[in-house]
Amino acid sequence: MEEADNMTNEKLMAFARVATEFSYAPYSKFQVGAALLTEDGEVFTGCNVENASYGATNCAERTALFKAVSEGKRNFIKIAVAAKDGSPAYPCGVCLQVMNEFMPEGSVLVEENGQIIEYTLRQLLPKGFSLQQSTTKTE
Ligand code: THU
């Protein structure tokens, strides 16, 4: 936890902004970046990756989460989300549900009119779906 304390909201959002540069969004042209903070102070970034078959698109938040989980990390504290054009990029329902799985007590940083606003996941998703089994996270 101590290592993560060194990460300010401004720095985490700066990582998310850099990640927008890698966004692959030829269809929507809405370029999004995310930066996910682990308890040990590691940062995993992600961008949205679109597809000609629109439904195959992956949001920036899930890209970051899946990168981290696939590298053995599950202890997430916070995720920053940035749109390249500066508009607020609130996570979609699917991303909130994935956050609910791995960071139910975590928070989400969003830029609103140039200001970083911190929401708890519980504020954005008050009643997330979960299974009893998923709380053990062993499989
Ligand atoms: N998108 C994200 O990556 N994250 C968000 O928080 C909102 C939406 C992406 C999905 C799609 O590539 C584009 O933005 C337009 O919906």
mmCIF file of C-alpha atoms and ligand atoms in Angstrom:
data_model
loop_
_atom_site.group_PDB
_atom_site.id
_atom_site.type_symbol
_atom_site.label_atom_id
_atom_site.label_comp_id
_atom_site.label_asym_id
_atom_site.label_seq_id
_atom_site.Cartn_x
_atom_site.Cartn_y
_atom_site.Cartn_z
ATOM 1 C CA MET A 1 0.000 0.000 0.000
ATOM 2 C CA GLU A 2 2.844 2.396 0.846
ATOM 3 C CA GLU A 3 4.306 2.262 -2.655
ATOM 4 C CA ALA A 4 0.906 3.145 -4.112
ATOM 5 C CA ASP A 5 0.690 6.187 -1.842
ATOM 6 C CA ASN A 6 3.452 7.822 -3.880
ATOM 7 C CA MET A 7 1.168 7.883 -6.895
ATOM 8 C CA THR A 8 -0.882 11.049 -7.074
ATOM 9 C CA ASN A 9 -4.144 11.292 -8.985
ATOM 10 C CA GLU A 10 -2.436 13.780 -11.321
ATOM 11 C CA LYS A 11 0.379 11.350 -12.132
ATOM 12 C CA LEU A 12 -1.991 8.446 -12.688
ATOM 13 C CA MET A 13 -4.119 10.578 -15.001
ATOM 14 C CA ALA A 14 -0.958 11.605 -16.871
ATOM 15 C CA PHE A 15 -0.287 7.907 -17.570
ATOM 16 C CA ALA A 16 -3.852 7.550 -18.871
ATOM 17 C CA ARG A 17 -3.381 10.545 -21.167
ATOM 18 C CA VAL A 18 -0.188 9.052 -22.634
ATOM 19 C CA ALA A 19 -2.066 5.787 -23.246
ATOM 20 C CA THR A 20 -4.599 7.628 -25.440
ATOM 21 C CA GLU A 21 -1.768 7.961 -27.984
ATOM 22 C CA PHE A 22 -1.935 4.200 -28.647
ATOM 23 C CA SER A 23 -5.707 4.115 -29.016
ATOM 24 C CA TYR A 24 -6.902 2.298 -32.128
ATOM 25 C CA ALA A 25 -10.203 4.045 -32.833
ATOM 26 C CA PRO A 26 -10.644 4.483 -36.607
ATOM 27 C CA TYR A 27 -14.427 4.029 -36.304
ATOM 28 C CA SER A 28 -15.530 6.211 -33.403
ATOM 29 C CA LYS A 29 -12.422 8.452 -33.449
ATOM 30 C CA PHE A 30 -12.898 8.609 -29.665
ATOM 31 C CA GLN A 31 -9.440 7.907 -28.294
ATOM 32 C CA VAL A 32 -9.352 6.660 -24.713
ATOM 33 C CA GLY A 33 -6.549 5.731 -22.332
ATOM 34 C CA ALA A 34 -6.596 4.146 -18.882
ATOM 35 C CA ALA A 35 -4.030 3.699 -16.115
ATOM 36 C CA LEU A 36 -4.578 1.105 -13.407
ATOM 37 C CA LEU A 37 -2.780 1.336 -10.065
ATOM 38 C CA THR A 38 -1.939 -1.799 -8.059
ATOM 39 C CA GLU A 39 -1.432 -1.943 -4.303
ATOM 40 C CA ASP A 40 2.340 -2.229 -4.815
ATOM 41 C CA GLY A 41 2.407 0.961 -6.851
ATOM 42 C CA GLU A 42 2.638 -0.650 -10.283
ATOM 43 C CA VAL A 43 0.790 0.981 -13.169
ATOM 44 C CA PHE A 44 -0.776 -0.909 -16.079
ATOM 45 C CA THR A 45 -1.995 1.192 -18.986
ATOM 46 C CA GLY A 46 -4.511 0.406 -21.692
ATOM 47 C CA CYS A 47 -6.239 1.978 -24.664
ATOM 48 C CA ASN A 48 -9.400 1.219 -26.584
ATOM 49 C CA VAL A 49 -8.901 -1.206 -29.444
ATOM 50 C CA GLU A 50 -11.721 -1.055 -31.988
ATOM 51 C CA ASN A 51 -12.706 -3.531 -34.664
ATOM 52 C CA ALA A 52 -14.541 -3.472 -37.989
ATOM 53 C CA SER A 53 -16.990 -5.806 -36.261
ATOM 54 C CA TYR A 54 -17.901 -3.129 -33.721
ATOM 55 C CA GLY A 55 -18.882 -5.492 -30.917
ATOM 56 C CA ALA A 56 -15.343 -6.897 -30.834
ATOM 57 C CA THR A 57 -14.088 -3.548 -29.536
ATOM 58 C CA ASN A 58 -12.275 -3.502 -26.197
ATOM 59 C CA CYS A 59 -12.416 -0.412 -23.988
ATOM 60 C CA ALA A 60 -9.279 1.172 -22.533
ATOM 61 C CA GLU A 61 -10.227 0.197 -18.968
ATOM 62 C CA ARG A 62 -10.657 -3.491 -19.783
ATOM 63 C CA THR A 63 -7.443 -3.513 -21.789
ATOM 64 C CA ALA A 64 -5.562 -2.277 -18.701
ATOM 65 C CA LEU A 65 -7.386 -4.666 -16.362
ATOM 66 C CA PHE A 66 -6.866 -7.699 -18.583
ATOM 67 C CA LYS A 67 -3.201 -6.858 -19.120
ATOM 68 C CA ALA A 68 -2.679 -6.719 -15.355
ATOM 69 C CA VAL A 69 -4.728 -9.808 -14.482
ATOM 70 C CA SER A 70 -2.969 -11.787 -17.206
ATOM 71 C CA GLU A 71 0.322 -10.884 -15.557
ATOM 72 C CA GLY A 72 -0.792 -12.195 -12.184
ATOM 73 C CA LYS A 73 -2.005 -8.959 -10.554
ATOM 74 C CA ARG A 74 -5.387 -8.622 -8.844
ATOM 75 C CA ASN A 75 -4.879 -6.061 -6.125
ATOM 76 C CA PHE A 76 -6.104 -2.853 -7.734
ATOM 77 C CA ILE A 77 -6.750 0.425 -5.977
ATOM 78 C CA LYS A 78 -7.606 2.964 -8.616
ATOM 79 C CA ILE A 79 -8.062 3.437 -12.345
ATOM 80 C CA ALA A 80 -7.727 6.719 -14.257
ATOM 81 C CA VAL A 81 -9.562 7.194 -17.543
ATOM 82 C CA ALA A 82 -8.787 9.912 -20.091
ATOM 83 C CA ALA A 83 -10.201 10.846 -23.474
ATOM 84 C CA LYS A 84 -7.713 12.411 -25.855
ATOM 85 C CA ASP A 85 -10.081 15.286 -26.588
ATOM 86 C CA GLY A 86 -10.362 16.081 -22.868
ATOM 87 C CA SER A 87 -14.027 15.165 -22.581
ATOM 88 C CA PRO A 88 -15.096 13.065 -19.581
ATOM 89 C CA ALA A 89 -14.762 9.328 -20.299
ATOM 90 C CA TYR A 90 -16.967 7.572 -17.777
ATOM 91 C CA PRO A 91 -16.497 3.802 -17.839
ATOM 92 C CA CYS A 92 -19.194 1.816 -19.646
ATOM 93 C CA GLY A 93 -21.327 -0.727 -17.799
ATOM 94 C CA VAL A 94 -19.244 -3.668 -18.983
ATOM 95 C CA CYS A 95 -16.028 -2.091 -17.687
ATOM 96 C CA LEU A 96 -17.705 -1.266 -14.362
ATOM 97 C CA GLN A 97 -18.720 -4.915 -14.055
ATOM 98 C CA VAL A 98 -15.126 -6.056 -14.708
ATOM 99 C CA MET A 99 -13.905 -3.529 -12.100
ATOM 100 C CA ASN A 100 -16.492 -4.970 -9.709
ATOM 101 C CA GLU A 101 -14.744 -8.328 -10.031
ATOM 102 C CA PHE A 102 -11.241 -7.142 -9.246
ATOM 103 C CA MET A 103 -11.516 -3.822 -7.406
ATOM 104 C CA PRO A 104 -14.924 -3.599 -5.706
ATOM 105 C CA GLU A 105 -13.526 -1.226 -3.099
ATOM 106 C CA GLY A 106 -11.552 0.759 -5.662
ATOM 107 C CA SER A 107 -12.028 4.143 -7.262
ATOM 108 C CA VAL A 108 -12.210 5.692 -10.710
ATOM 109 C CA LEU A 109 -10.637 8.976 -11.808
ATOM 110 C CA VAL A 110 -12.348 10.917 -14.571
ATOM 111 C CA GLU A 111 -11.503 14.313 -16.046
ATOM 112 C CA GLU A 112 -14.323 16.806 -15.933
ATOM 113 C CA ASN A 113 -13.651 20.280 -17.380
ATOM 114 C CA GLY A 114 -9.917 19.910 -16.797
ATOM 115 C CA GLN A 115 -10.408 18.733 -13.208
ATOM 116 C CA ILE A 116 -9.760 15.221 -11.943
ATOM 117 C CA ILE A 117 -12.777 13.851 -10.088
ATOM 118 C CA GLU A 118 -12.522 10.683 -7.999
ATOM 119 C CA TYR A 119 -15.536 8.380 -7.744
ATOM 120 C CA THR A 120 -15.737 5.155 -5.810
ATOM 121 C CA LEU A 121 -16.708 2.183 -7.911
ATOM 122 C CA ARG A 122 -19.697 1.856 -5.557
ATOM 123 C CA GLN A 123 -20.885 5.321 -6.601
ATOM 124 C CA LEU A 124 -20.755 4.425 -10.287
ATOM 125 C CA LEU A 125 -22.049 0.857 -9.818
ATOM 126 C CA PRO A 126 -24.030 0.658 -6.582
ATOM 127 C CA LYS A 127 -25.297 -2.884 -7.106
ATOM 128 C CA GLY A 128 -22.730 -4.826 -9.120
ATOM 129 C CA PHE A 129 -23.360 -8.457 -9.888
ATOM 130 C CA SER A 130 -21.129 -10.966 -8.164
ATOM 131 C CA LEU A 131 -21.153 -14.680 -7.404
ATOM 132 C CA GLN A 132 -20.231 -16.181 -4.066
ATOM 133 C CA GLN A 133 -17.440 -18.114 -5.775
ATOM 134 C CA SER A 134 -15.931 -15.052 -7.366
ATOM 135 C CA THR A 135 -15.014 -13.664 -3.941
ATOM 136 C CA THR A 136 -12.407 -16.405 -3.472
ATOM 137 C CA LYS A 137 -10.658 -15.549 -6.778
ATOM 138 C CA THR A 138 -8.816 -18.865 -6.796
ATOM 139 C CA GLU A 139 -9.629 -19.998 -10.326
HETATM 140 N N1 THU B 1 -14.530 3.690 -24.656
HETATM 141 C C1 THU B 1 -13.524 3.378 -23.793
HETATM 142 O O1 THU B 1 -12.483 2.838 -24.191
HETATM 143 N N2 THU B 1 -13.700 3.683 -22.484
HETATM 144 C C2 THU B 1 -14.717 4.436 -21.986
HETATM 145 O O2 THU B 1 -14.725 4.755 -20.822
HETATM 146 C C3 THU B 1 -15.817 4.841 -22.874
HETATM 147 C C4 THU B 1 -15.797 4.236 -24.231
HETATM 148 C C5 THU B 1 -14.298 3.466 -26.087
HETATM 149 C C6 THU B 1 -15.026 2.323 -26.729
HETATM 150 C C7 THU B 1 -15.035 2.757 -28.179
HETATM 151 O O3 THU B 1 -13.809 2.405 -28.787
HETATM 152 C C8 THU B 1 -15.088 4.272 -28.113
HETATM 153 O O4 THU B 1 -14.686 4.629 -26.807
HETATM 154 C C9 THU B 1 -16.446 4.872 -28.413
HETATM 155 O O5 THU B 1 -17.420 4.286 -27.646
#
